[in-house]
Short mmCIF file of C-alpha atoms and ligand atoms in Angstrom, two decimals:
data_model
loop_
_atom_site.label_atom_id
_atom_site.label_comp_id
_atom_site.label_asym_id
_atom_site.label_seq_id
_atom_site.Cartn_x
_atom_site.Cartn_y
_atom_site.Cartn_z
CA UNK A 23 -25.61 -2.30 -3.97
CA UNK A 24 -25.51 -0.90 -7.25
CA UNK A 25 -22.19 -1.48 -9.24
CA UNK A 26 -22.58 1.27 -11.71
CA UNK A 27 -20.67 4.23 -10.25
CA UNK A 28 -22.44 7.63 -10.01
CA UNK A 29 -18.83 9.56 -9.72
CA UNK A 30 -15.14 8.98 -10.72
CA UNK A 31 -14.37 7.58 -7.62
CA UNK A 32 -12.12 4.40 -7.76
CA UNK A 33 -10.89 2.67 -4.28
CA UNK A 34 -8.63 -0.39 -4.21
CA UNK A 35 -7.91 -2.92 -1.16
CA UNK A 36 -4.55 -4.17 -2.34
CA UNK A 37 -3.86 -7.10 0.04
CA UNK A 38 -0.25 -9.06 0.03
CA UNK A 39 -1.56 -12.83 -0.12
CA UNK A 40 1.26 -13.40 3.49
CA UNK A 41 -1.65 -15.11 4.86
CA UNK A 42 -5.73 -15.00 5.22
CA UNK A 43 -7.34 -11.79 6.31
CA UNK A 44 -7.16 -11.31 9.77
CA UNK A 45 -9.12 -8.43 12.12
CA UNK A 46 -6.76 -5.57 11.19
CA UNK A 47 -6.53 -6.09 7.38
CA UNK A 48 -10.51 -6.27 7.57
CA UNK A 49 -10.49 -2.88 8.90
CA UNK A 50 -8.55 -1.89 6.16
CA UNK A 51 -10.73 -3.36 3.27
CA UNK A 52 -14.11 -2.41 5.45
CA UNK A 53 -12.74 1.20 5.19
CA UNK A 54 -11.73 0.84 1.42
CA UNK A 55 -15.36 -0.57 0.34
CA UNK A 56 -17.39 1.99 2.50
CA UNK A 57 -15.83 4.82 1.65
CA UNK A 58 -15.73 3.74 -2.04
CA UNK A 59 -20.04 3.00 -1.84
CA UNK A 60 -20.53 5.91 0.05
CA UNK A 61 -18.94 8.15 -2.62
CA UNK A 62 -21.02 5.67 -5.06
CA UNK A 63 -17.77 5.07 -6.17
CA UNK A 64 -16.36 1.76 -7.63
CA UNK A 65 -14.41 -0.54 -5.45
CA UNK A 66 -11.22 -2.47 -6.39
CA UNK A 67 -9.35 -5.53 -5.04
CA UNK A 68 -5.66 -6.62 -6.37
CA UNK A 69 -3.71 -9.10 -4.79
CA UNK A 70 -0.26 -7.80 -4.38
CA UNK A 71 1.77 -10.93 -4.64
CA UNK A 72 4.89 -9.35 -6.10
CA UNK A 73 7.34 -10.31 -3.06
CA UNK A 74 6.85 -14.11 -3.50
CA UNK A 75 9.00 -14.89 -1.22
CA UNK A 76 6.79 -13.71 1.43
CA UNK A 77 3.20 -14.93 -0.28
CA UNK A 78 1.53 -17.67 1.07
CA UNK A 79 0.08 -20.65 -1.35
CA UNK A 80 -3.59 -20.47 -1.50
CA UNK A 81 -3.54 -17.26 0.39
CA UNK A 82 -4.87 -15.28 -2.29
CA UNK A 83 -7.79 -17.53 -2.72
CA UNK A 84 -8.59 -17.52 0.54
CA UNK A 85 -8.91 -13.52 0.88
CA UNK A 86 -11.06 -13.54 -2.09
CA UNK A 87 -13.07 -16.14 -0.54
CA UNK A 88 -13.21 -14.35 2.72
CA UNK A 89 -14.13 -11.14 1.26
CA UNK A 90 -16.95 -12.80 -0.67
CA UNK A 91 -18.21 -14.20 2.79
CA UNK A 92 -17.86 -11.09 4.16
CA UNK A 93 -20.25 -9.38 1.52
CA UNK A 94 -17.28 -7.23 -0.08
CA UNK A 95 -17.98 -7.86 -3.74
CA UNK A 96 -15.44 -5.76 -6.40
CA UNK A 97 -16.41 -4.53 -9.55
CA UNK A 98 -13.81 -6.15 -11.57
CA UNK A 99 -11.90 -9.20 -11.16
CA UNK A 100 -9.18 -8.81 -8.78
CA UNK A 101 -5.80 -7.88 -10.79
CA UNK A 102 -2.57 -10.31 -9.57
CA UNK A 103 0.74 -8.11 -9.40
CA UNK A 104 2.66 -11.11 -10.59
CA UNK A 105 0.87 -11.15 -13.67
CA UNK A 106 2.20 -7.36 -14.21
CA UNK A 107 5.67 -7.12 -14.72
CA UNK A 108 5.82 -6.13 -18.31
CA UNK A 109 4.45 -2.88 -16.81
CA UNK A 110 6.62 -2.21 -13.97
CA UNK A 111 9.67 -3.70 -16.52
CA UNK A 112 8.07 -0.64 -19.01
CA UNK A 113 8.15 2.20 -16.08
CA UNK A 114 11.58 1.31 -14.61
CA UNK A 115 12.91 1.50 -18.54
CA UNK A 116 11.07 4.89 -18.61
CA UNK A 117 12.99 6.27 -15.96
CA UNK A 118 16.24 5.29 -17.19
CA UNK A 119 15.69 6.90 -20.33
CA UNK A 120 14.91 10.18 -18.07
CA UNK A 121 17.72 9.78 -16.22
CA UNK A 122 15.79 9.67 -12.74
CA UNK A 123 16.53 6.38 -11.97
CA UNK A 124 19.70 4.19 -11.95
CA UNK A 125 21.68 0.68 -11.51
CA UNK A 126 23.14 -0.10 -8.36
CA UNK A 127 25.77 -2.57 -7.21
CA UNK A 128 25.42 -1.87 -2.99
CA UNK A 129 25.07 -4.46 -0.69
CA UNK A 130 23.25 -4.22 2.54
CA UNK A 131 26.59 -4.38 3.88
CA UNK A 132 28.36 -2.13 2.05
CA UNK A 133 25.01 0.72 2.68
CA UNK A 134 25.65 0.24 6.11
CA UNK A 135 29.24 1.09 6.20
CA UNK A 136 29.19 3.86 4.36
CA UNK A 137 26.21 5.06 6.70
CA UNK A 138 28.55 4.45 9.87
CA UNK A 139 31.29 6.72 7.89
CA UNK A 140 28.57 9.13 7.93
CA UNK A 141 27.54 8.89 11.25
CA UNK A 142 24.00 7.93 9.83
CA UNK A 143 21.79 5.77 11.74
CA UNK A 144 19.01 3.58 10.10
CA UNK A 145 15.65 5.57 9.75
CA UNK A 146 12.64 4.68 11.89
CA UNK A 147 11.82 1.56 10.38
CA UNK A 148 15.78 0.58 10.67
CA UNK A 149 15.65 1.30 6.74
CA UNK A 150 19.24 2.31 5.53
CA UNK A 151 19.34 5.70 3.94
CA UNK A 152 21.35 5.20 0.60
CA UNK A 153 24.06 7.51 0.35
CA UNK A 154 24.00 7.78 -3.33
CA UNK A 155 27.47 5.86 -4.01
CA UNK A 156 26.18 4.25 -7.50
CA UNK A 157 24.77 7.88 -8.75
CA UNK A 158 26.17 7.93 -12.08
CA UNK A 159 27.33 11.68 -10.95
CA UNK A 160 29.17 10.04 -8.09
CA UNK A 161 31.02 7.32 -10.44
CA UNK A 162 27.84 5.11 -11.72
CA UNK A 163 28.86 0.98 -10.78
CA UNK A 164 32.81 1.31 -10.33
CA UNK A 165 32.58 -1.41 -12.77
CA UNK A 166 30.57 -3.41 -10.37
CA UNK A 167 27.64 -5.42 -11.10
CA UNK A 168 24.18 -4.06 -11.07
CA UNK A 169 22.13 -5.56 -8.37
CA UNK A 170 19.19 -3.38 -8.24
CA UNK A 171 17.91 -0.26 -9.32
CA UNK A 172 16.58 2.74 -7.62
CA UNK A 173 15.15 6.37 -7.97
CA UNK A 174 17.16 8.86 -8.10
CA UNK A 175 15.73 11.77 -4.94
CA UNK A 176 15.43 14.83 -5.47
CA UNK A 177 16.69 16.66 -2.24
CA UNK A 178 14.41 19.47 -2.90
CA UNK A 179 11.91 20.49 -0.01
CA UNK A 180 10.22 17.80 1.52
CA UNK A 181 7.08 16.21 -0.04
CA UNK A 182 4.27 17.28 1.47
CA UNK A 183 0.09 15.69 1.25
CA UNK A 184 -3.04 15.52 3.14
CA UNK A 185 -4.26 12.58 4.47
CA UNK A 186 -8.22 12.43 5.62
CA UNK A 187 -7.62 11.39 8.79
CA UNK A 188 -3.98 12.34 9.83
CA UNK A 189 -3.99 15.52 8.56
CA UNK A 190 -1.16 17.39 6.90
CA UNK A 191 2.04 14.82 6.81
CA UNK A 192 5.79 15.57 5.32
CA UNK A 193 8.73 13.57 4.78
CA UNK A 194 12.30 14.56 3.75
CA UNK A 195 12.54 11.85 1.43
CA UNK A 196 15.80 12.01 0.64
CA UNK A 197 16.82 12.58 3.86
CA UNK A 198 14.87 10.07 5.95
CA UNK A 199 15.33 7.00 2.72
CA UNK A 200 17.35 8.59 0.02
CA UNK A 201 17.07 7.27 -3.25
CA UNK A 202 14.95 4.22 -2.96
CA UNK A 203 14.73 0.37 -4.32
CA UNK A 204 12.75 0.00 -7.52
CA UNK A 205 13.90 -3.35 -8.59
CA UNK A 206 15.58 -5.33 -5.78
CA UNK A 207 18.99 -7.30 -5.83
CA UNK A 208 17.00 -10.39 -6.10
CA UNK A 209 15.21 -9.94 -8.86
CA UNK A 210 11.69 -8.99 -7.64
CA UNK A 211 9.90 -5.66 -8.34
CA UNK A 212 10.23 -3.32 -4.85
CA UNK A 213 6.15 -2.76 -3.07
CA UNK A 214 6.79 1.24 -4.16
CA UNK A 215 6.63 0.75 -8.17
CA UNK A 216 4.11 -1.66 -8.25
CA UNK A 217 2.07 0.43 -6.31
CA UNK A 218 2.38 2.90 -8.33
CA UNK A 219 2.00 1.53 -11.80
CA UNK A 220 -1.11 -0.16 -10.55
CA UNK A 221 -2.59 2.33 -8.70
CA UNK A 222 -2.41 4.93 -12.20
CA UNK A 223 -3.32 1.41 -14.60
CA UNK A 224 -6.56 1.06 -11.91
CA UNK A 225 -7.29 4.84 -12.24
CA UNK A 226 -7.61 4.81 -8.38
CA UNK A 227 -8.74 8.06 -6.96
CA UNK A 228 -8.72 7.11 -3.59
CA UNK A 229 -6.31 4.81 -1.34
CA UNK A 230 -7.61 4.01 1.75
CA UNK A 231 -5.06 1.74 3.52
CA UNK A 232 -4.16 0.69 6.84
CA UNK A 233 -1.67 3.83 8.99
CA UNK A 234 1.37 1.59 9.18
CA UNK A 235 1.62 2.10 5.20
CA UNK A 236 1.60 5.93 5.92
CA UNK A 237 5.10 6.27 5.33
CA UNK A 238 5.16 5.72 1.72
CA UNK A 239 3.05 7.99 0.59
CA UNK A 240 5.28 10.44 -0.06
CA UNK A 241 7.78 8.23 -1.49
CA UNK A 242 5.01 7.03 -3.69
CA UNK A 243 3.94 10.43 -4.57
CA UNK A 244 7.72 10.64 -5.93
CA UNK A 245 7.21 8.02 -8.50
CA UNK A 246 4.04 9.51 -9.53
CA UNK A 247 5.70 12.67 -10.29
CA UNK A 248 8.55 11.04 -11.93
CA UNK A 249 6.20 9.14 -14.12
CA UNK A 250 4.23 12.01 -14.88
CA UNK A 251 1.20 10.02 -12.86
CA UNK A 252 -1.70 11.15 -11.33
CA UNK A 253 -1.38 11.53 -6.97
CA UNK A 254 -4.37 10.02 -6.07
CA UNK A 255 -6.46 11.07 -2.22
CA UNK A 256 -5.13 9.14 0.74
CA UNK A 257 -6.80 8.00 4.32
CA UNK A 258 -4.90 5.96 6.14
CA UNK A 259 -7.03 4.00 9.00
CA UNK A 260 -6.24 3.25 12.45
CA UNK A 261 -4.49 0.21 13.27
CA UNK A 262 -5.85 -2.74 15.32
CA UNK A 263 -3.44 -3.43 18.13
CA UNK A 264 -3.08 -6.94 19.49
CA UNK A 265 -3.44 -7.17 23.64
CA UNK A 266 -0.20 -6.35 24.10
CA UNK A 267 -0.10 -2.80 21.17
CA UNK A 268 1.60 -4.04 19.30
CA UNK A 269 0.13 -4.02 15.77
CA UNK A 270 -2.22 -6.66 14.63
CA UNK A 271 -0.58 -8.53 11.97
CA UNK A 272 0.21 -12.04 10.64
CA UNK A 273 3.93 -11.90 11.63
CA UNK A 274 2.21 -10.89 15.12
CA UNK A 275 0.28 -14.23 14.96
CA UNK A 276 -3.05 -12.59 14.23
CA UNK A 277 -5.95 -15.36 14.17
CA UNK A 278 -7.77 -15.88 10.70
CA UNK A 279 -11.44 -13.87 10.93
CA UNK A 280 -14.10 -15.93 11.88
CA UNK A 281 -16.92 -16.20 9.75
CA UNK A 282 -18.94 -18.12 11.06
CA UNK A 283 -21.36 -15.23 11.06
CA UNK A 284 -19.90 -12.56 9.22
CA UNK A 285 -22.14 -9.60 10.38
CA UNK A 286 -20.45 -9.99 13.74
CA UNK A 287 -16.82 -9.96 12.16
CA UNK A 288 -17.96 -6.83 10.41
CA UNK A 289 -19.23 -5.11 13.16
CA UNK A 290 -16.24 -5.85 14.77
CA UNK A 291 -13.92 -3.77 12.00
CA UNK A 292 -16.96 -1.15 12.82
CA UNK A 293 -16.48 -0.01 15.65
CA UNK A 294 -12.75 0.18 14.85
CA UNK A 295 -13.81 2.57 12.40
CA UNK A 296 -16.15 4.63 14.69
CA UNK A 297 -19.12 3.46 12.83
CA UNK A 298 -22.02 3.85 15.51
CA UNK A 299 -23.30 -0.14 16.93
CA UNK A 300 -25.96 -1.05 13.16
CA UNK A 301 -28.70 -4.17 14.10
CA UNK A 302 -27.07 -6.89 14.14
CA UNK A 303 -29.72 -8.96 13.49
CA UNK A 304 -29.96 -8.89 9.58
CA UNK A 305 -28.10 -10.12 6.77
CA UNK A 306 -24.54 -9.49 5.66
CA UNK A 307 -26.14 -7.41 2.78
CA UNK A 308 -28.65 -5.56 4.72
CA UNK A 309 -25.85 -4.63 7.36
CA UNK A 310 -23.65 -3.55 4.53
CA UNK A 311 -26.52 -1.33 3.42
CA UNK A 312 -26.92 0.30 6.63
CA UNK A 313 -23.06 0.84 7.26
CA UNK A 314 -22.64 3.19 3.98
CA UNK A 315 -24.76 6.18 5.28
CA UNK A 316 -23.07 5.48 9.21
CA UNK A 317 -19.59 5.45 7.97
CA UNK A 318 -18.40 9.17 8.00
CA UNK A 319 -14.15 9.74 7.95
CA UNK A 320 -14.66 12.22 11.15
CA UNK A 321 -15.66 9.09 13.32
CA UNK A 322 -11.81 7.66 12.62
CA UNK A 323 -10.01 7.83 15.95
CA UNK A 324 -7.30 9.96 15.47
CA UNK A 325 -4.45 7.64 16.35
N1 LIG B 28 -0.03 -4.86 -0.09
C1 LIG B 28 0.10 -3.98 1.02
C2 LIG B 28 -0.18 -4.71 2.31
O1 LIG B 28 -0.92 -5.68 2.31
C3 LIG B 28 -0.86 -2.81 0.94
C4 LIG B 28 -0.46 -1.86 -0.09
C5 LIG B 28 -1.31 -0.61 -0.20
O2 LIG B 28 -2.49 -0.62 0.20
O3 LIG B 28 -0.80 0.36 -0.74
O4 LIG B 28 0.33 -4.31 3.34
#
């Protein structure tokens, strides 16, 4: 497995150290690394550890171990979001200058009155859609303080992408989130920026990420523009569902992976990928090695 990349391919797996890798984030970063070797491509990890609150100690370490185990070597150290905020501090300050991105003083509370006045309910993923009230065209702060600060939406025709697997998608940003969180009320950089920062500072071409992450492309693809950043491809995989389908996750009490022989863990994330049943009966690095030519996007189940 040759690290030097025959194209401009760049893939990332970008896990949030909540916890240890479990069967449905190795699905993701299975589906990250093949894709990324089979375009001879190079193969990225950074450890998105920006909502602290949430991150586990130790938990980054023990992904990188597991990956390691699991035969899923990057080609660069892994970067750490929460050694990064000069960066996201220097593309918030950017869009202020531009005036495409603004202070606001909302609470939760106060979003979800002025929603009721509205009639509005919370989107999908009970996410309030912000009605704009701290839009400096609507009054700025009202000499409140600011809490947090968010992009400004263009409601212009809904922002629309291909993803490998799903197809062609399109959200009405500003109609199903309205201008979003950049910087939250506590302090910590929002998932959306440093995403997006990262993603350009990585020069990733490709994001191949688990389907329940789907729903911020385009919102990401926002920030791109806004930045004047390159939109890189997108595949979002199928999610592993827990016995009773609901989604496989640590909150859901997913077990850690076991390794005690990785090649069957592997497999495992596989076959969830459509990847035809490889001999089992080799090493980590020889089943690795067999999985690049086998893995092909059109296998992906379609939901
Ligand atoms: N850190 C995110 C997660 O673990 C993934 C972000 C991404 O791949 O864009 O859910």
């Amino acid at each position: 497995m040759s690290s030097r990349p025959r194209s401009s391919y760049v893939g990332r797996f970008a896990p949030s150290p909540t916890g240890p890798l479990h069967a449905g984030s190795l699905v993701a970063a299975l589906a990250s690394w093949l894709d990324a070797r089979a375009h001879g491509g190079l193969w990225l990890v950074r450890i998105e550890d920006v909502d602290t609150p949430r991150c586990v100690s130790g938990a980054a370490d023990e992904i990188l171990r597991q990956l390691e185990r699991l035969g899923l070597h990057a080609d660069a150290p892994p970067l750490r979001q929460s050694e990064r905020s000069a960066h996201y501090q220097a593309a918030l300050d950017r869009l202020l200058l531009a005036g495409l991105a603004y202070p606001c003083a909302c609470t939760r509370q106060q979003i979800a009155a002025a929603n009721a006045a509205r009639g509005l309910r919370p989107s999908r993923h009970a996410e309030l859609v912000y009605p704009g009230t701290c839009r400096p065209e609507n009054g700025g702060l009202h000499e409140r303080r600011a809490r947090a600060w968010r992009l400004r939406v263009p409601a212009a025709a809904p922002v629309e992408w291909h993803d490998r697997r799903l197809g062609a998608q399109s959200q009405a940003v500003d109609r199903a989130v309205g201008d979003f969180v950049l910087r939250r009320a506590d302090g910590l950089w929002a998932y959306q920026l440093a995403v997006v920062v990262d993603d350009a500072a990585q020069n990733v071409t490709d994001v191949v990420r688990g389907e329940d992450l789907a729903d911020n492309t385009a919102r990401q693809m926002l920030l791109q523009r806004a930045l004047g950043l390159p939109t890189p491809r997108y595949l979002h995989t199928p999610l592993v569902r827990a016995a009773d389908g609901e989604k496989l996750s640590k909150q859901h009490g997913a077990p850690p992976l076991d390794l005690s022989d990785p090649v069957v863990t592997l497999a495992a994330a596989a076959t969830a990928l459509g990847l035809p049943t490889l001999p089992g009966d080799s090493s980590v690095r020889a089943w690795l090695e067999r999985a690049i030519p086998a893995w092909q996007v059109g296998h992906l189940a379609p939901d």
